[in-house]
């Protein structure tokens, strides 16, 4: 080993530095592995706490409909149904608007319009005004991401005091006119499925928009150029080339948003009405698994805790499966995009 | 085979082809094309369809943004009208009592997010270092990455259920610590994934130069990778903090709520029920008293402003990262 003189810039690592290097590497590895341990712990912890309730109620817990803590009879079919019903409805509206916004953002509509405007007043090469289209595009993207930054309890508050009073007259009119239709078979007296679905769809739009926009931007521009070169209109290109090419990424985004919607708690706990009811009516109060936990857990008695843990385990299983599926789809989509 | 063919015949064949091609080229290449078909016109179904869909998408994007402005406007209008300094210094009022504030809830939120950050920042950054340094085919690294991605969508209420079982039941009571642990589960994946990204973006030549000078792996991480990736890592931390500050569900039955300062009883105590802005909004919004509802709106305004400020700070860091 070369001898080291004082004042020399380079030096071989000392024993202490080598020891620190090894220790640091091990520490990083352990910390990283802790993430996997955490997921396992989450499942075990909730699973163990649910065992007493599982022994007592078995699988029929999943399809019985009463929740009566006085008679110690518990079933969560209405909650499972409510969770899936609200999430799927919200997913429908959220995907519609989220993908539309993603197309709007990835097609540069705003930038194009502003550029045309600037060109009309001959400012499109101006050092300040010329960059305006780009900056406005960035601002719009950030605004949609801000939708995700608003805490869900604030959406709940807004839904409670703004959305419900706003839609109530329309809902009650629908009920009196078309009450025979199952979706409108009750009136909206306060919290209910529709306001919960509306707020939930607003909350998942940013997730879908962000992931779909990434997928659309990742489509190679040669595909777009080829479509235009063949004489396709803008929307023939979008519907025939861009959306199909980006479909895996968009689908992954929708699955992840579904996971969000299934686990979303506060907005639903405040808006869905907390009623143990199995219904398809949009205006009826109902309940979801997450809202059940939020509303019942704080005041639960000792015998009710294991039952709630069982419900939590069901929610955990559903959301973990959906999220894993979504993450896998996105991983595959990214691998495919890289191969292109 | 073609070699056996007589030369002149081949020549004349190719000459004939060339003549044909020249004759083609002299003709108008667009003779059969109706150019009016390619116009962007409202009278043509193809382009009309395109124009209508463009306007529809524009309208839907505007519609999707309306709730954001509606929420912000309501917050400023209903939360701002009874805004005063007393909100930050006083304790929540009892039912039917007038006035009051939520100073203890602000302190509680800051403390619990602080506890969660203390747990997750070292864990998250070092996991990120591991992921960014691991070779591409590492099984453990892809498993960790996958777990982190799955955890980003983990329902916040289940983090609360977990912390209830793991901390509240064991320590024997609701506490700020339990709340902090619950929040840390939600912060961890964001910090891991953003740190990994930021470190992976550091140019390979910097890392190679450091190793070439004889630095150990740990020295390279501490003196080259982390300082260079710091803006990106800070962005991730800010995003995670902003998310945790707004979370309600994990605190409902871990930190519970309290009408008093965290220092009450003479000394600072992390093992007692603690107030937070988010839980205050939830509790007060369901009360039949006007004063409490007004306080919930004011608290929502404070919470959103807090979250937005933290978000904006994070974005300003990410701009620094881009400039490098």
XYZ file of C-alpha atoms in Angstrom:
664
model
C 0.000 0.000 0.000
C 1.361 3.418 -0.958
C 2.658 5.459 1.966
C 0.716 8.558 2.815
C 2.420 11.862 3.628
C 0.810 14.736 5.489
C -0.504 17.311 3.036
C -1.256 14.759 0.368
C -4.822 15.121 -0.981
C -5.640 11.466 -1.464
C -5.341 8.747 1.117
C -6.551 5.177 1.479
C -9.513 4.808 3.815
C -8.538 4.262 7.425
C -9.782 1.232 9.367
C -12.424 3.390 11.040
C -13.688 4.661 7.695
C -13.890 1.134 6.344
C -15.740 -0.026 9.401
C -18.152 2.908 9.054
C -18.679 2.046 5.402
C -19.678 -1.525 6.195
C -21.908 -0.451 9.087
C -23.584 2.182 6.924
C -24.304 -0.283 4.138
C -25.816 -2.745 6.603
C -27.932 0.016 8.157
C -29.322 1.065 4.773
C -30.183 -2.544 3.994
C -31.892 -3.069 7.345
C -33.911 0.143 7.045
C -34.997 -0.799 3.534
C -36.022 -4.286 4.643
C -38.067 -2.686 7.458
C -40.584 -1.519 4.847
C -41.385 -5.125 3.995
C -41.431 -6.008 7.691
C -43.877 -3.144 8.246
C -46.396 -4.523 5.753
C -46.109 -7.995 7.278
C -46.526 -6.494 10.762
C -49.609 -4.554 9.682
C -51.264 -7.717 8.419
C -50.248 -9.794 11.470
C -51.224 -7.145 14.020
C -54.707 -6.610 12.589
C -55.101 -10.330 11.862
C -54.293 -11.428 15.417
C -56.630 -8.870 16.953
C -59.392 -10.125 14.668
C -59.028 -13.816 15.631
C -61.553 -13.775 18.530
C -64.222 -12.262 16.295
C -63.359 -14.649 13.470
C -63.808 -17.619 15.825
C -67.145 -16.336 17.008
C -68.746 -15.151 13.770
C -66.816 -17.054 11.117
C -67.293 -16.241 7.482
C -71.011 -15.499 7.864
C -69.828 -12.147 9.233
C -69.225 -11.207 5.610
C -72.794 -11.737 4.457
C -75.025 -11.005 7.398
C -76.592 -7.584 7.580
C -77.277 -6.725 11.230
C -74.976 -4.632 13.398
C -76.340 -4.665 16.909
C -73.862 -4.299 19.747
C -76.557 -4.889 22.387
C -77.391 -8.340 21.035
C -73.750 -8.903 19.985
C -74.860 -9.652 16.412
C -72.543 -8.370 13.764
C -72.362 -8.490 9.978
C -70.756 -6.219 7.450
C -72.472 -6.981 4.150
C -74.027 -3.465 3.975
C -70.601 -1.932 4.614
C -68.865 -4.069 1.975
C -71.628 -3.229 -0.493
C -71.473 0.485 0.432
C -67.687 0.553 0.033
C -67.804 -1.055 -3.422
C -70.886 0.893 -4.567
C -69.569 4.348 -3.632
C -66.058 3.578 -4.895
C -67.205 2.247 -8.255
C -69.574 5.164 -8.839
C -66.871 7.642 -7.847
C -64.411 5.777 -10.057
C -66.771 6.193 -13.019
C -67.074 9.972 -12.638
C -63.464 10.376 -11.547
C -62.110 8.446 -14.555
C -64.293 10.382 -16.980
C -63.108 13.763 -15.738
C -59.597 12.632 -14.848
C -58.852 11.207 -18.300
C -60.449 14.246 -19.982
C -58.191 16.527 -17.939
C -55.177 14.322 -18.755
C -55.902 14.611 -22.493
C -56.410 18.369 -22.120
C -53.052 18.687 -20.359
C -51.055 16.324 -22.589
C -52.447 17.840 -25.818
C -51.245 21.293 -24.741
C -54.675 22.823 -25.428
C -54.156 25.756 -23.071
C -50.638 26.487 -24.299
C -51.829 26.351 -27.892
C -54.701 28.751 -27.261
C -52.475 31.214 -25.426
C -49.847 30.949 -28.164
C -52.446 31.760 -30.843
C -53.563 34.729 -28.774
C -49.982 35.962 -28.415
C -49.362 35.473 -32.109
C -52.374 37.617 -32.884
C -50.767 40.513 -30.989
C -47.304 39.519 -32.282
C -45.789 38.827 -28.852
C -45.050 35.123 -29.321
C -41.258 35.630 -29.415
C -41.224 38.172 -26.581
C -38.815 37.081 -23.776
C -41.517 37.367 -21.114
C -44.814 36.804 -22.926
C -43.362 34.130 -25.179
C -42.884 31.778 -22.208
C -46.436 32.367 -20.963
C -47.994 29.293 -22.667
C -45.508 26.953 -20.995
C -45.889 28.569 -17.615
C -49.688 28.477 -17.782
C -49.542 24.777 -18.660
C -47.362 24.193 -15.593
C -49.729 26.233 -13.434
C -52.738 24.217 -14.596
C -50.947 20.954 -13.824
C -50.068 22.219 -10.330
C -53.652 23.388 -9.752
C -54.991 19.885 -10.445
C -52.352 18.464 -8.111
C -53.460 20.951 -5.446
C -56.866 19.235 -5.531
C -55.068 16.260 -4.000
C -53.354 18.400 -1.368
C -56.603 19.553 0.259
C -57.114 17.331 3.340
C -60.059 14.958 3.085
C -61.628 16.295 6.289
C -61.853 19.711 4.594
C -63.632 18.111 1.626
C -65.951 16.485 4.141
C -66.718 19.829 5.761
C -67.326 21.393 2.344
C -69.563 18.505 1.314
C -71.561 18.743 4.526
C -72.241 22.481 4.371
C -72.093 23.226 0.629
C -72.716 20.147 -1.548
C -75.607 18.628 0.414
C -77.732 21.824 0.579
C -76.886 22.495 -3.087
C -78.025 19.141 -4.497
C -80.879 18.432 -2.106
C -83.657 20.246 -4.079
C -82.637 18.516 -7.325
C -82.444 15.110 -5.641
C -85.810 15.477 -3.980
C -87.360 16.613 -7.275
C -85.898 13.520 -8.951
C -87.332 11.393 -6.164
C -90.852 12.812 -6.478
C -90.834 12.589 -10.301
C -88.992 9.323 -10.852
C -89.341 7.608 -7.487
C -90.181 4.293 -9.203
C -86.606 4.164 -10.518
C -84.471 2.190 -8.012
C -81.643 4.748 -8.029
C -84.036 7.496 -6.872
C -86.219 5.435 -4.546
C -85.607 7.507 -1.404
C -85.305 11.211 -0.774
C -82.138 12.983 0.336
C -82.696 14.163 3.876
C -79.061 14.942 4.644
C -75.972 12.820 4.297
C -76.277 10.101 1.658
C -74.572 8.140 -1.078
C -74.720 10.799 -3.819
C -72.942 13.611 -1.936
C -70.337 11.095 -0.773
C -69.818 9.873 -4.344
C -69.521 13.431 -5.702
C -66.866 14.430 -3.158
C -65.069 11.100 -3.543
C -64.845 11.518 -7.316
C -63.381 15.008 -6.865
C -60.775 13.494 -4.560
C -59.621 10.795 -7.008
C -59.476 13.005 -10.120
C -55.898 14.195 -9.396
C -54.585 10.616 -9.059
C -56.095 9.549 -12.373
C -55.072 12.766 -14.137
C -51.452 12.641 -12.965
C -50.884 8.975 -13.909
C -52.838 9.158 -17.194
C -51.006 12.320 -18.229
C -47.658 10.616 -17.595
C -48.777 7.653 -19.696
C -49.978 9.908 -22.536
C -46.800 12.011 -22.527
C -44.715 8.809 -22.679
C -46.293 7.798 -26.022
C -43.494 8.199 -28.608
C -44.124 11.278 -30.735
C -43.403 9.311 -33.916
C -46.721 7.493 -33.443
C -48.582 10.786 -33.248
C -46.702 12.154 -36.259
C -47.431 9.025 -38.265
C -51.155 9.322 -37.522
C -51.206 13.002 -38.504
C -49.181 12.177 -41.619
C -51.859 9.694 -42.697
C -54.391 12.499 -42.481
C -56.012 11.607 -39.146
C -57.729 14.410 -37.274
C -56.612 15.267 -33.755
C -59.290 13.140 -32.142
C -58.865 10.245 -34.532
C -55.237 10.298 -33.367
C -56.177 10.526 -29.683
C -58.829 7.801 -29.777
C -57.120 5.547 -32.306
C -53.444 5.849 -31.371
C -52.639 7.754 -28.174
C -55.231 6.348 -25.761
C -54.759 2.705 -26.866
C -50.973 3.044 -26.583
C -51.230 4.616 -23.138
C -54.055 2.323 -22.034
C -51.972 0.176 -19.675
C -50.706 3.196 -17.762
C -54.165 4.740 -17.630
C -55.653 1.467 -16.408
C -53.000 1.251 -13.676
C -53.901 4.775 -12.588
C -57.592 3.872 -12.434
C -56.863 0.795 -10.309
C -54.744 2.834 -7.886
C -57.496 5.461 -7.702
C -59.945 2.645 -6.927
C -57.695 1.637 -4.034
C -57.730 5.232 -2.770
C -61.506 5.392 -3.021
C -61.948 2.094 -1.133
C -59.789 3.279 1.751
C -60.909 6.900 1.859
C -62.297 7.547 5.301
C -63.078 11.033 6.484
C -65.080 12.440 3.580
C -67.229 9.293 3.648
C -67.555 9.177 7.424
C -68.945 12.715 7.261
C -71.092 12.407 4.125
C -72.361 8.860 3.692
C -74.748 8.939 6.624
C -73.469 6.087 8.789
C -76.590 3.972 8.346
C -76.417 0.200 8.283
C -78.497 -0.101 5.121
C -78.217 -2.281 2.031
C -79.502 -0.070 -0.778
C -78.997 0.994 -4.392
C -80.773 4.347 -3.947
C -78.371 7.220 -4.560
C -80.074 9.418 -1.987
C -80.247 6.972 0.892
C -77.735 7.079 3.751
C -75.441 4.052 3.865
C -72.071 3.075 5.314
C -68.628 1.968 4.200
C -65.989 -0.154 5.950
C -63.650 2.795 6.549
C -66.484 5.041 7.752
C -67.719 2.273 10.069
C -64.267 2.084 11.651
C -63.973 5.857 11.983
C -67.420 6.278 13.508
C -67.564 3.219 15.762
C -63.987 2.636 16.911
C -63.572 5.677 19.216
C -66.593 4.665 21.325
C -66.329 0.898 20.921
C -66.665 -1.356 23.950
C -64.162 -4.118 24.727
C -66.273 -6.815 22.993
C -66.756 -4.650 19.898
C -63.041 -4.040 19.256
C -62.300 -7.555 17.855
C -65.332 -7.264 15.568
C -64.047 -3.937 14.262
C -60.596 -5.487 13.818
C -62.266 -8.182 11.696
C -63.878 -5.451 9.588
C -60.472 -3.730 9.359
C -58.947 -7.009 8.171
C -61.545 -7.254 5.400
C -60.780 -3.676 4.327
C -57.051 -4.409 4.503
C -57.423 -7.489 2.298
C -59.504 -5.648 -0.309
C -57.254 -2.578 -0.508
C -53.973 -4.521 -0.450
C -55.162 -6.706 -3.338
C -56.347 -3.723 -5.374
C -53.190 -1.710 -4.680
C -50.877 -4.623 -5.498
C -52.744 -5.204 -8.734
C -52.474 -1.483 -9.600
C -48.746 -1.322 -8.793
C -48.127 -4.435 -10.910
C -50.054 -3.036 -13.871
C -48.107 0.229 -13.692
C -44.791 -1.625 -13.439
C -45.647 -3.675 -16.539
C -46.768 -0.523 -18.358
C -43.483 1.224 -17.523
C -41.471 -1.807 -18.717
C -43.425 -1.818 -21.980
C -42.947 1.915 -22.481
C -39.215 1.495 -21.966
C -39.089 -1.285 -24.550
C -40.647 0.998 -27.165
C -30.205 -17.098 -61.790
C -30.324 -13.448 -62.709
C -26.697 -13.554 -63.803
C -27.620 -15.836 -66.680
C -30.097 -13.315 -68.066
C -28.804 -11.380 -71.109
C -27.557 -7.909 -70.205
C -29.377 -5.746 -72.751
C -32.792 -7.081 -71.834
C -32.282 -6.167 -68.176
C -31.137 -2.703 -69.122
C -34.129 -2.008 -71.253
C -36.397 -3.228 -68.478
C -34.946 -0.815 -65.957
C -34.951 1.970 -68.535
C -38.602 1.393 -69.185
C -39.233 1.581 -65.457
C -37.332 4.868 -65.211
C -39.346 6.312 -68.083
C -42.556 5.315 -66.439
C -41.441 6.855 -63.181
C -40.495 10.117 -64.897
C -43.819 10.241 -66.637
C -45.561 9.652 -63.294
C -43.596 12.462 -61.678
C -44.536 14.939 -64.381
C -48.199 14.344 -63.695
C -49.801 16.223 -60.793
C -49.219 13.936 -57.776
C -52.301 15.296 -56.020
C -54.576 14.947 -59.014
C -57.008 12.582 -57.318
C -56.992 14.288 -53.937
C -59.878 16.439 -52.830
C -58.179 19.010 -50.594
C -61.406 20.305 -49.177
C -61.647 16.914 -47.435
C -58.686 17.918 -45.259
C -60.124 21.260 -44.143
C -60.865 21.804 -40.476
C -64.480 22.600 -41.067
C -67.647 22.449 -39.034
C -69.450 20.948 -42.027
C -67.361 17.788 -42.165
C -68.302 15.028 -39.735
C -64.689 14.021 -39.049
C -63.461 17.461 -38.122
C -66.734 18.455 -36.485
C -66.355 15.422 -34.201
C -62.797 16.497 -33.406
C -63.813 20.083 -32.622
C -66.729 18.997 -30.421
C -64.550 16.587 -28.436
C -61.875 19.271 -27.976
C -64.447 21.627 -26.483
C -65.896 18.827 -24.357
C -62.493 18.025 -22.871
C -61.886 21.723 -22.197
C -65.240 21.998 -20.460
C -64.615 18.880 -18.350
C -61.200 20.139 -17.241
C -62.769 23.442 -16.165
C -65.518 21.501 -14.353
C -62.899 19.384 -12.566
C -61.188 22.540 -11.332
C -64.388 24.222 -10.078
C -64.454 22.252 -6.778
C -60.930 23.447 -5.959
C -61.923 27.076 -6.327
C -65.273 26.461 -4.624
C -63.523 24.909 -1.612
C -60.939 27.684 -1.411
C -63.621 30.373 -1.784
C -65.807 28.849 0.947
C -62.780 28.548 3.229
C -61.849 32.191 2.761
C -65.445 33.349 3.053
C -66.633 31.256 6.004
C -63.293 30.684 7.683
C -61.923 34.151 7.106
C -64.864 36.130 8.454
C -64.254 35.190 12.069
C -60.532 35.143 11.790
C -58.703 36.641 14.756
C -55.551 36.276 16.753
C -57.532 34.654 19.567
C -57.973 31.562 17.387
C -54.284 30.821 17.769
C -53.942 31.520 21.487
C -57.142 30.220 23.074
C -58.510 26.776 23.885
C -61.567 25.190 22.221
C -64.842 26.406 23.754
C -67.284 24.219 25.666
C -70.745 23.744 24.082
C -72.788 27.002 24.076
C -69.711 28.956 25.095
C -68.811 31.820 22.751
C -65.409 32.635 21.277
C -62.489 30.317 21.870
C -59.802 29.095 19.526
C -57.681 26.106 18.648
C -54.152 26.989 19.721
C -53.694 23.575 21.350
C -54.769 21.814 18.147
C -52.152 23.664 16.086
C -49.465 22.748 18.619
C -50.729 19.140 18.675
C -50.650 18.815 14.878
C -47.104 20.221 14.745
C -45.908 17.883 17.516
C -47.429 14.738 16.021
C -46.170 15.507 12.525
C -42.797 16.212 14.161
C -42.760 12.784 15.864
C -43.708 11.105 12.598
C -40.941 13.001 10.761
C -38.348 12.014 13.368
C -39.221 8.364 12.719
C -39.589 8.444 8.949
C -36.924 10.890 7.721
C -33.868 8.764 8.665
C -35.670 5.527 7.775
C -36.957 6.836 4.474
C -33.760 8.505 3.275
C -31.507 5.535 4.085
C -33.984 3.149 2.433
C -33.896 5.464 -0.580
C -30.085 5.303 -0.550
C -30.265 1.518 -0.498
C -32.759 1.376 -3.369
C -30.803 3.838 -5.519
C -27.498 1.999 -4.925
C -28.820 -1.547 -5.264
C -28.008 -3.291 -8.550
C -30.894 -3.439 -10.998
C -31.524 -7.146 -10.591
C -31.642 -7.037 -6.770
C -34.681 -8.996 -5.584
C -34.786 -7.285 -2.187
C -34.700 -3.822 -3.763
C -37.616 -4.540 -6.082
C -39.563 -6.074 -3.192
C -38.944 -2.969 -1.057
C -39.898 -0.685 -3.938
C -43.067 -2.671 -4.526
C -43.973 -2.575 -0.799
C -43.464 1.181 -0.725
C -45.718 1.622 -3.766
C -48.397 -0.538 -2.174
C -48.076 1.431 1.082
C -48.698 4.771 -0.713
C -52.273 3.635 -1.241
C -52.648 2.211 2.267
C -55.965 3.354 3.818
C -55.202 5.941 6.475
C -57.801 4.522 8.864
C -55.931 1.194 8.940
C -52.764 3.021 9.992
C -54.844 4.211 12.932
C -56.100 0.689 13.655
C -52.512 -0.599 13.583
C -51.203 2.130 15.899
C -54.139 1.481 18.220
C -53.115 -2.149 18.559
C -49.356 -1.576 18.562
C -49.089 1.548 20.736
C -52.345 2.506 22.478
C -53.107 -0.966 23.843
C -49.491 -1.534 24.923
C -48.790 1.862 26.514
C -52.252 1.880 28.039
C -53.691 5.096 26.691
C -54.309 7.489 23.836
C -51.273 9.663 23.208
C -49.452 12.003 20.850
C -46.838 9.264 20.391
C -49.447 6.835 19.087
C -50.703 9.535 16.719
C -47.160 10.154 15.501
C -46.585 6.430 14.864
C -49.838 6.216 12.890
C -48.853 9.221 10.754
C -45.367 7.818 10.155
C -46.815 4.787 8.327
C -48.422 7.183 5.859
C -45.302 9.355 5.443
C -42.767 6.572 4.962
C -43.507 5.439 1.371
C -43.501 8.997 -0.031
C -40.096 9.732 1.513
C -38.581 6.417 0.364
C -39.725 6.746 -3.234
C -38.845 10.436 -3.670
C -35.408 9.978 -2.029
C -34.655 7.064 -4.327
C -35.615 9.138 -7.362
C -33.572 12.140 -6.245
C -30.458 10.037 -5.544
C -30.791 8.103 -8.795
C -30.873 11.432 -10.676
C -27.392 12.423 -9.433
C -25.089 12.182 -12.498
C -23.083 8.941 -12.467
C -19.831 10.843 -13.177
C -20.026 12.544 -9.762
C -20.313 9.218 -8.010
C -17.535 7.709 -10.122
C -15.261 10.701 -9.488
C -15.761 10.309 -5.749
C -14.978 6.596 -5.822
C -12.032 7.305 -8.108
C -10.583 9.636 -5.469
C -10.634 6.725 -3.046
C -13.803 7.529 -1.101
C -15.613 4.606 0.502
C -19.239 3.930 -0.391
C -20.455 5.604 2.781
C -18.283 8.675 2.147
C -19.643 8.936 -1.379
C -23.203 8.810 -0.059
C -22.634 11.379 2.694
C -20.414 13.823 0.833
C -21.585 13.574 -2.776
C -24.917 11.836 -3.298
C -26.947 13.188 -0.370
C -25.854 16.855 -0.683
C -26.509 16.788 -4.432
C -29.873 15.065 -4.084
C -30.937 17.137 -1.056
C -33.428 19.437 -2.867
C -35.302 16.426 -4.254
C -35.273 14.660 -0.891
C -36.580 17.788 0.841
C -39.403 17.998 -1.703
C -40.421 14.471 -0.781
C -40.277 15.225 2.943
C -42.404 18.344 2.470
C -45.001 16.423 0.457
C -45.143 13.758 3.153
C -45.441 16.365 5.926
C -48.227 18.160 4.062
C -50.130 14.914 3.683
C -49.642 13.892 7.318
C -50.734 17.304 8.629
C -54.109 16.915 6.944
C -54.763 13.314 7.994
C -57.651 12.773 10.373
C -58.522 9.113 10.315
C -55.255 7.790 11.854
C -55.595 10.203 14.783
C -59.240 9.535 15.680
C -58.472 6.697 18.058
C -54.742 7.070 18.616
C -54.320 10.678 19.722
C -58.045 11.197 20.317
C -58.675 14.856 21.179
C -58.075 17.121 24.090
C -59.452 20.472 25.155
C -56.246 21.422 26.903
C -52.676 22.345 26.087
C -50.190 19.511 25.814
C -48.266 21.108 28.698
C -51.250 21.004 31.039
C -50.584 19.470 34.411
C -47.427 21.541 34.671
C -45.165 19.651 32.315
C -44.883 18.643 28.700
C -46.332 15.164 28.279
C -46.380 13.189 25.036
C -48.293 10.298 26.608
C -51.685 11.991 26.917
C -54.576 12.516 24.481
C -53.647 15.332 22.140
C -55.671 17.717 19.996
C -55.081 18.145 16.281
C -56.553 20.545 13.732
C -57.955 17.768 11.545
C -59.769 15.973 14.376
C -61.069 19.329 15.654
C -62.613 20.029 12.238
C -64.223 16.574 12.224
C -65.561 16.809 15.775
C -66.836 20.381 15.536
C -68.438 19.974 12.099
C -70.842 17.440 13.557
C -71.882 19.597 16.516
C -75.223 21.401 16.543
C -73.665 24.635 17.873
C -73.050 27.565 15.542
C -69.877 28.708 17.293
C -68.254 25.284 16.925
C -69.146 25.039 13.242
C -67.651 28.481 12.626
C -64.501 27.369 14.460
C -64.360 24.251 12.262
C -64.349 26.464 9.153
C -61.639 28.717 10.613
C -59.576 25.652 11.534
C -60.055 24.279 8.005
C -58.741 27.562 6.586
C -55.685 27.438 8.866
C -55.068 23.776 8.012
C -55.337 24.302 4.250
C -53.081 27.378 4.359
C -50.554 25.359 6.387
C -50.692 22.424 3.956
C -50.435 24.685 0.908
C -47.441 26.561 2.341
C -45.608 23.300 3.039
C -46.475 22.106 -0.484
C -45.193 25.330 -2.048
C -41.942 25.120 -0.070
C -41.549 21.570 -1.379
C -42.143 22.702 -4.958
C -39.558 25.465 -4.605
C -37.008 22.806 -3.599
C -37.880 20.706 -6.619
C -37.243 23.730 -8.851
C -33.703 23.946 -7.415
C -33.198 20.298 -8.273
C -34.189 20.906 -11.882
C -31.723 23.793 -12.236
C -28.730 21.637 -11.363
